[in-house]
Amino acid sequence: MESALECKVEITNTRNKIHYASEWDPRQPAHTKGGYLEGEITISERDWPIKMTIESYPAEGVGMEDALDAGVHPAIIHNVRMGKGKREQDKEPVPNDSHWRQDYLIEGGLVKILNKTSSFDDGRNVPLQDIVTKVNNNKIVLGRKNNELNLIIVQPKQRSRADAMEATLTKVISNRLMDAGKDYSNSIVNNLEKCFKGAEFGKNMKQVRLKVDLRDYNTNEILASHLSEQTIVDYTNMHIGPLDLADASPLKSCMEGGRKVIIASEQKLPKDVEPIFQTWSGETHMEDFEKYLTPITDFEIRLDSIIFITPRQTNLSILAGNNLTPKPAVRRIGDNHISRKSSIFAMFPTT
């Protein structure tokens, strides 16, 4: 038998919506909210039973040092069971505090989930083992179709907001530490909770990576492991999601400045954003020339818009001589993320 395998997990669409676990409760009717992961898991040829585990893993971020050191993220991975046009929720366990990881048996080209049930599932006939998809050309496809692996990321509630029996942030972190044989005392758990709570660090709950391990099913020997290079991000979170601009008007000003311009956003804006000018040559961003533009300093951030006054510009001839055009954009200061959609801004000499 070979001693090792190769595996790789790749997320092809990192824009996602992370719901609360209760919003996907399989005991409730019509609980299908979207947010399926899209991508694939590639594994090399094998001719013996393999145990595959998929778990949530912390992403880089402000305040995430302790979580990264511990390898802990409280996000829950839920395997939705999509049938032919209908969710087969009777086959799904209720999300619980051990579902930060899902276990699978790969054998004979079939992928079978090894369900971990809890007291939440009392009275339900959830199968302990069931086929969820197949391996085709050494790939397991992640998606929303009934022949794909239907995975979603859900978040547990905080203790103060959850029912007594519900999976919580505290319970998931404790379960992860216990599973790893680490200290799960209150002080350790509380310290890790802080990485995912509050106005400053709550956004860390909304960004997560996936880690895949392959093990020998019979001996549990680790054969391969891979951490996704991509980070799954809740695009609806204004602190980490994309900045999508709807419009900007007016798109012109004379070099003396003083023109009021309004940038409208497609979503709510955080407080740590600022309007900027970028320089472009066609579809190419020419960042080196932005030093010739006077920065915008007079602006006001509103709920879903930014109002700024154009500053005086003295180097428009340099831009014109290099066939460059300025475009307004919005930058989020915390992570230096810059809005993608922008329009040409006409600057002209004073007449």
Coordinates of C-alpha atoms in Angstrom, one line a residue:
M1 CA 0.0 0.0 0.0
E2 CA 1.2 3.5 -0.8
S3 CA 2.0 5.5 2.3
A4 CA 0.7 8.8 1.2
L5 CA -1.9 10.5 -1.0
E6 CA -2.2 14.0 -2.5
C7 CA -5.2 16.2 -2.0
K8 CA -6.2 19.8 -2.7
V9 CA -9.2 21.8 -1.9
E10 CA -10.0 24.8 -4.0
I11 CA -12.9 27.3 -3.5
T12 CA -13.9 28.8 -6.9
N13 CA -16.4 31.4 -5.5
T14 CA -15.3 33.0 -2.2
R15 CA -18.4 35.3 -2.1
N16 CA -20.8 33.6 0.2
K17 CA -23.6 34.2 2.7
I18 CA -23.0 32.8 6.2
H19 CA -26.3 32.2 8.0
Y20 CA -26.9 31.2 11.6
A21 CA -27.2 27.4 12.1
S22 CA -30.8 27.8 13.3
E23 CA -31.7 29.2 9.8
W24 CA -30.8 25.8 8.3
D25 CA -32.4 23.6 11.0
P26 CA -33.5 20.4 9.1
R27 CA -36.3 19.9 11.6
Q28 CA -38.0 23.0 10.2
P29 CA -39.9 23.2 6.9
A30 CA -38.7 25.4 4.0
H31 CA -35.4 26.2 5.6
T32 CA -33.2 26.5 2.4
K33 CA -31.3 29.8 2.5
G34 CA -28.5 29.4 -0.1
G35 CA -24.8 29.9 0.5
Y36 CA -23.5 26.7 -1.0
L37 CA -19.8 26.4 -1.3
E38 CA -18.5 26.1 -4.9
G39 CA -15.2 24.4 -5.7
E40 CA -13.6 21.0 -5.8
I41 CA -11.5 18.6 -3.8
T42 CA -8.9 16.7 -5.8
I43 CA -7.5 13.5 -4.5
S44 CA -5.0 11.1 -6.1
E45 CA -5.8 7.5 -7.2
R46 CA -6.4 5.1 -4.3
D47 CA -7.6 1.5 -4.0
W48 CA -8.4 1.2 -0.3
P49 CA -10.9 2.9 2.0
I50 CA -10.1 6.5 2.8
K51 CA -11.5 8.7 5.6
M52 CA -11.8 12.3 4.5
T53 CA -12.5 15.1 7.0
I54 CA -13.5 18.7 6.1
E55 CA -13.2 21.3 8.8
S56 CA -13.4 25.0 9.2
Y57 CA -10.1 26.8 9.8
P58 CA -9.3 30.4 10.8
A59 CA -8.3 33.0 8.3
E60 CA -5.8 35.8 8.7
G61 CA -7.3 38.9 10.3
V62 CA -6.9 41.5 13.0
G63 CA -7.2 39.9 16.5
M64 CA -6.8 36.4 15.1
E65 CA -3.4 35.5 16.5
D66 CA -4.7 33.2 19.3
A67 CA -7.2 31.5 17.0
L68 CA -4.5 30.9 14.4
D69 CA -2.1 29.5 17.0
A70 CA -4.8 27.1 18.2
G71 CA -6.1 26.3 14.7
V72 CA -9.6 27.0 15.9
H73 CA -12.6 28.6 14.1
P74 CA -16.2 28.1 15.4
A75 CA -17.8 28.0 12.0
I76 CA -20.0 24.9 11.5
I77 CA -19.9 22.9 8.2
H78 CA -23.3 21.6 7.3
N79 CA -23.8 18.9 4.6
V80 CA -27.2 19.8 3.0
R81 CA -28.9 16.8 1.2
M82 CA -30.3 18.0 -2.0
G83 CA -32.5 15.5 -3.9
K84 CA -34.0 16.0 -7.3
G85 CA -35.4 19.5 -6.9
K86 CA -36.1 19.1 -3.2
R87 CA -34.1 19.1 0.0
E88 CA -34.0 15.7 1.8
Q89 CA -33.6 17.2 5.2
D90 CA -34.6 14.1 7.0
K91 CA -31.2 12.8 6.1
E92 CA -29.4 15.7 7.8
P93 CA -28.4 15.9 11.5
V94 CA -29.2 19.1 13.3
P95 CA -26.1 21.2 13.4
N96 CA -24.3 20.6 16.7
D97 CA -21.1 21.7 18.4
S98 CA -19.0 18.8 16.8
H99 CA -19.9 19.9 13.3
W100 CA -16.9 22.2 12.8
R101 CA -15.7 19.0 11.1
Q102 CA -17.5 16.6 8.8
D103 CA -16.3 13.0 8.2
Y104 CA -16.6 10.9 5.0
L105 CA -15.7 7.4 3.8
I106 CA -14.4 7.3 0.3
E107 CA -14.5 3.8 -1.2
G108 CA -15.2 2.4 -4.7
G109 CA -15.6 5.8 -6.1
L110 CA -18.4 6.7 -3.7
V111 CA -18.3 9.4 -1.0
K112 CA -20.4 8.5 2.1
I113 CA -21.0 10.9 5.0
L114 CA -20.4 9.5 8.5
N115 CA -23.1 11.5 10.3
K116 CA -22.5 12.6 13.9
T117 CA -25.9 12.9 15.5
S118 CA -26.8 14.4 18.9
S119 CA -29.7 14.6 21.3
F120 CA -31.2 17.2 18.8
D121 CA -31.9 14.3 16.5
D122 CA -33.8 12.1 19.0
G123 CA -36.9 10.7 17.2
R124 CA -35.4 11.4 13.8
N125 CA -34.2 8.6 11.5
V126 CA -30.9 10.2 10.3
P127 CA -28.7 7.6 8.6
L128 CA -25.3 7.1 10.3
Q129 CA -23.8 6.5 6.9
D130 CA -25.1 7.6 3.5
I131 CA -23.9 8.2 0.0
V132 CA -23.6 12.0 -0.8
T133 CA -21.7 12.1 -4.1
K134 CA -19.1 10.4 -6.2
V135 CA -15.5 10.9 -7.1
N136 CA -15.2 11.6 -10.8
N137 CA -11.7 12.0 -12.5
N138 CA -10.2 12.2 -9.0
K139 CA -12.4 15.2 -8.1
I140 CA -15.2 15.8 -5.6
V141 CA -17.3 18.7 -6.8
L142 CA -18.7 21.2 -4.3
G143 CA -21.9 22.9 -5.4
R144 CA -25.7 23.1 -5.1
K145 CA -26.7 20.2 -7.4
N146 CA -28.0 16.9 -6.1
N147 CA -25.0 15.0 -7.6
E148 CA -22.4 17.3 -5.9
L149 CA -21.2 17.8 -2.3
N150 CA -23.7 20.3 -0.9
L151 CA -21.8 22.1 1.8
I152 CA -22.6 25.4 3.5
I153 CA -20.9 27.4 6.3
V154 CA -23.2 28.3 9.3
Q155 CA -22.3 30.1 12.4
P156 CA -23.3 29.2 16.0
K157 CA -25.0 31.8 18.2
Q158 CA -23.4 33.4 21.2
R159 CA -24.4 32.1 24.6
S160 CA -26.7 35.0 25.4
R161 CA -28.7 34.6 22.2
A162 CA -29.0 30.8 22.0
D163 CA -31.5 28.3 23.3
A164 CA -30.1 26.0 26.1
M165 CA -29.8 23.1 23.7
E166 CA -28.4 25.0 20.7
A167 CA -24.9 24.9 19.4
T168 CA -23.0 28.0 20.6
L169 CA -19.7 29.7 20.0
T170 CA -18.5 28.5 23.4
K171 CA -19.6 24.9 22.9
V172 CA -18.0 24.6 19.4
I173 CA -14.6 26.1 20.6
S174 CA -14.6 23.8 23.6
N175 CA -15.4 20.8 21.4
R176 CA -12.5 21.6 19.1
L177 CA -10.0 22.0 22.0
M178 CA -11.2 18.7 23.6
D179 CA -10.9 16.9 20.3
A180 CA -7.3 18.1 19.9
G181 CA -6.4 17.1 23.4
K182 CA -5.8 20.8 24.4
D183 CA -6.7 22.8 27.5
Y184 CA -10.4 23.8 27.3
S185 CA -10.6 25.6 30.6
N186 CA -12.9 28.7 30.8
S187 CA -10.1 31.1 30.5
I188 CA -8.7 29.5 27.3
V189 CA -12.2 29.3 25.7
N190 CA -13.1 32.8 26.7
N191 CA -9.9 34.2 25.2
L192 CA -10.5 32.4 21.9
E193 CA -14.1 33.6 21.9
K194 CA -12.9 37.2 21.9
C195 CA -11.3 36.6 18.5
F196 CA -14.8 36.3 17.0
K197 CA -16.9 38.7 19.1
G198 CA -17.6 42.4 19.4
A199 CA -17.6 45.4 17.1
E200 CA -13.9 44.9 16.3
F201 CA -13.5 41.2 15.9
G202 CA -17.0 39.9 15.1
K203 CA -16.2 40.1 11.4
N204 CA -13.7 37.2 11.9
M205 CA -16.7 34.9 12.3
K206 CA -17.6 35.8 8.7
Q207 CA -14.4 34.7 7.1
V208 CA -13.1 31.1 7.1
R209 CA -10.9 28.7 5.2
L210 CA -11.4 24.9 4.7
K211 CA -9.0 22.2 5.7
V212 CA -9.2 18.7 4.2
D213 CA -7.4 15.7 5.7
L214 CA -7.2 12.2 4.2
R215 CA -6.6 9.2 6.5
D216 CA -6.4 5.5 6.2
Y217 CA -9.9 4.4 7.2
N218 CA -8.7 1.3 9.1
T219 CA -5.6 2.7 10.8
N220 CA -6.5 6.4 11.0
E221 CA -3.0 7.1 9.7
I222 CA -2.8 10.6 8.2
L223 CA -2.0 10.4 4.4
A224 CA -2.5 13.9 3.1
S225 CA -3.7 17.3 4.2
H226 CA -4.5 20.6 2.5
L227 CA -5.6 24.0 3.6
S228 CA -7.5 26.1 1.0
E229 CA -5.6 29.1 -0.3
Q230 CA -8.9 31.0 -0.7
T231 CA -10.8 32.5 2.2
I232 CA -14.6 32.2 2.2
V233 CA -16.0 35.6 3.0
D234 CA -19.6 36.7 3.8
Y235 CA -20.1 39.3 1.1
T236 CA -22.9 40.9 3.1
N237 CA -20.6 42.0 5.9
M238 CA -19.5 45.6 5.3
H239 CA -16.3 45.1 7.2
I240 CA -14.8 42.3 5.1
G241 CA -17.1 42.0 2.1
P242 CA -16.5 43.6 -1.3
L243 CA -17.2 47.4 -1.7
D244 CA -19.6 47.6 -4.6
L245 CA -20.3 51.1 -5.9
A246 CA -23.6 51.9 -7.6
D247 CA -22.9 55.3 -9.1
A248 CA -20.9 58.5 -8.7
S249 CA -22.1 62.0 -9.8
P250 CA -21.1 64.4 -11.1
L251 CA -18.0 62.8 -12.8
K252 CA -16.2 66.0 -13.6
S253 CA -14.4 68.9 -12.0
C254 CA -12.1 71.7 -13.0
M255 CA -8.5 71.7 -11.7
E256 CA -9.3 74.3 -9.1
G257 CA -11.6 71.8 -7.3
G258 CA -14.5 72.7 -5.1
R259 CA -17.0 70.4 -6.8
K260 CA -19.3 68.3 -4.6
V261 CA -19.4 64.7 -5.7
I262 CA -21.6 61.9 -4.3
I263 CA -20.5 58.2 -4.5
A264 CA -23.5 55.8 -3.9
S265 CA -22.8 52.3 -2.5
E266 CA -24.8 49.2 -3.2
Q267 CA -24.6 48.3 0.5
K268 CA -24.1 49.9 3.9
L269 CA -20.6 51.4 4.4
P270 CA -18.4 51.0 7.5
K271 CA -17.0 54.1 9.1
D272 CA -13.4 53.3 8.2
V273 CA -13.6 54.1 4.5
E274 CA -12.3 57.0 2.4
P275 CA -12.7 58.2 -1.1
I276 CA -9.6 58.1 -3.3
F277 CA -8.6 58.8 -6.9
Q278 CA -6.9 56.1 -8.9
T279 CA -5.1 56.6 -12.2
W280 CA -5.9 54.2 -15.2
S281 CA -4.6 53.6 -18.7
G282 CA -7.6 51.8 -20.3
E283 CA -8.1 48.7 -18.1
T284 CA -4.7 48.9 -16.5
H285 CA -4.3 50.5 -13.0
M286 CA -1.3 52.8 -13.0
E287 CA -0.7 53.2 -9.3
D288 CA 2.7 54.8 -9.7
F289 CA 1.1 58.0 -11.1
E290 CA -1.3 58.5 -8.2
K291 CA 1.4 60.6 -6.4
Y292 CA 0.6 63.3 -8.9
L293 CA -3.0 63.6 -7.8
T294 CA -3.9 65.6 -4.7
P295 CA -5.7 63.3 -2.2
I296 CA -9.3 63.8 -1.2
T297 CA -9.4 65.2 2.4
D298 CA -12.8 66.9 2.6
F299 CA -15.4 64.2 2.7
E300 CA -18.4 62.8 4.7
I301 CA -19.3 59.2 5.2
R302 CA -23.0 58.4 5.3
L303 CA -25.0 55.1 5.6
D304 CA -24.7 54.1 2.0
S305 CA -22.9 57.0 0.3
I306 CA -19.9 59.3 0.5
I307 CA -19.9 63.0 -0.3
F308 CA -16.6 64.7 -1.0
I309 CA -15.3 68.0 -2.3
T310 CA -12.8 67.7 -5.2
P311 CA -9.4 69.1 -4.2
R312 CA -7.3 71.4 -6.4
Q313 CA -5.1 69.5 -8.9
T314 CA -1.8 70.9 -10.2
N315 CA -0.4 68.0 -12.2
L316 CA -3.1 67.2 -14.7
S317 CA -0.7 67.8 -17.6
I318 CA 1.4 64.8 -16.4
L319 CA -1.6 62.5 -16.5
A320 CA -2.7 63.9 -19.9
G321 CA 0.9 63.4 -21.3
N322 CA 0.8 59.8 -20.3
N323 CA -2.8 59.2 -21.6
L324 CA -4.0 58.5 -18.1
T325 CA -7.5 59.1 -16.6
P326 CA -8.5 59.4 -13.0
K327 CA -11.3 57.3 -11.5
P328 CA -12.9 57.8 -8.1
A329 CA -12.9 54.7 -5.8
V330 CA -13.5 53.9 -2.1
R331 CA -10.8 52.3 0.1
R332 CA -11.5 50.4 3.4
I333 CA -8.7 51.4 5.7
G334 CA -8.8 48.3 7.9
D335 CA -7.8 45.8 5.2
N336 CA -6.9 48.2 2.4
H337 CA -9.7 46.7 0.2
I338 CA -10.6 49.0 -2.7
S339 CA -13.9 49.1 -4.6
R340 CA -13.8 47.4 -8.0
K341 CA -16.4 49.3 -10.0
S342 CA -15.3 52.8 -11.0
S343 CA -16.0 55.4 -13.7
I344 CA -13.8 57.9 -15.6
F345 CA -13.6 61.2 -13.9
A346 CA -13.1 64.2 -16.1
M347 CA -10.7 66.8 -14.8
F348 CA -10.2 69.9 -17.0
P349 CA -8.3 73.2 -16.7
T350 CA -10.0 76.3 -15.4
T351 CA -11.6 78.3 -18.2

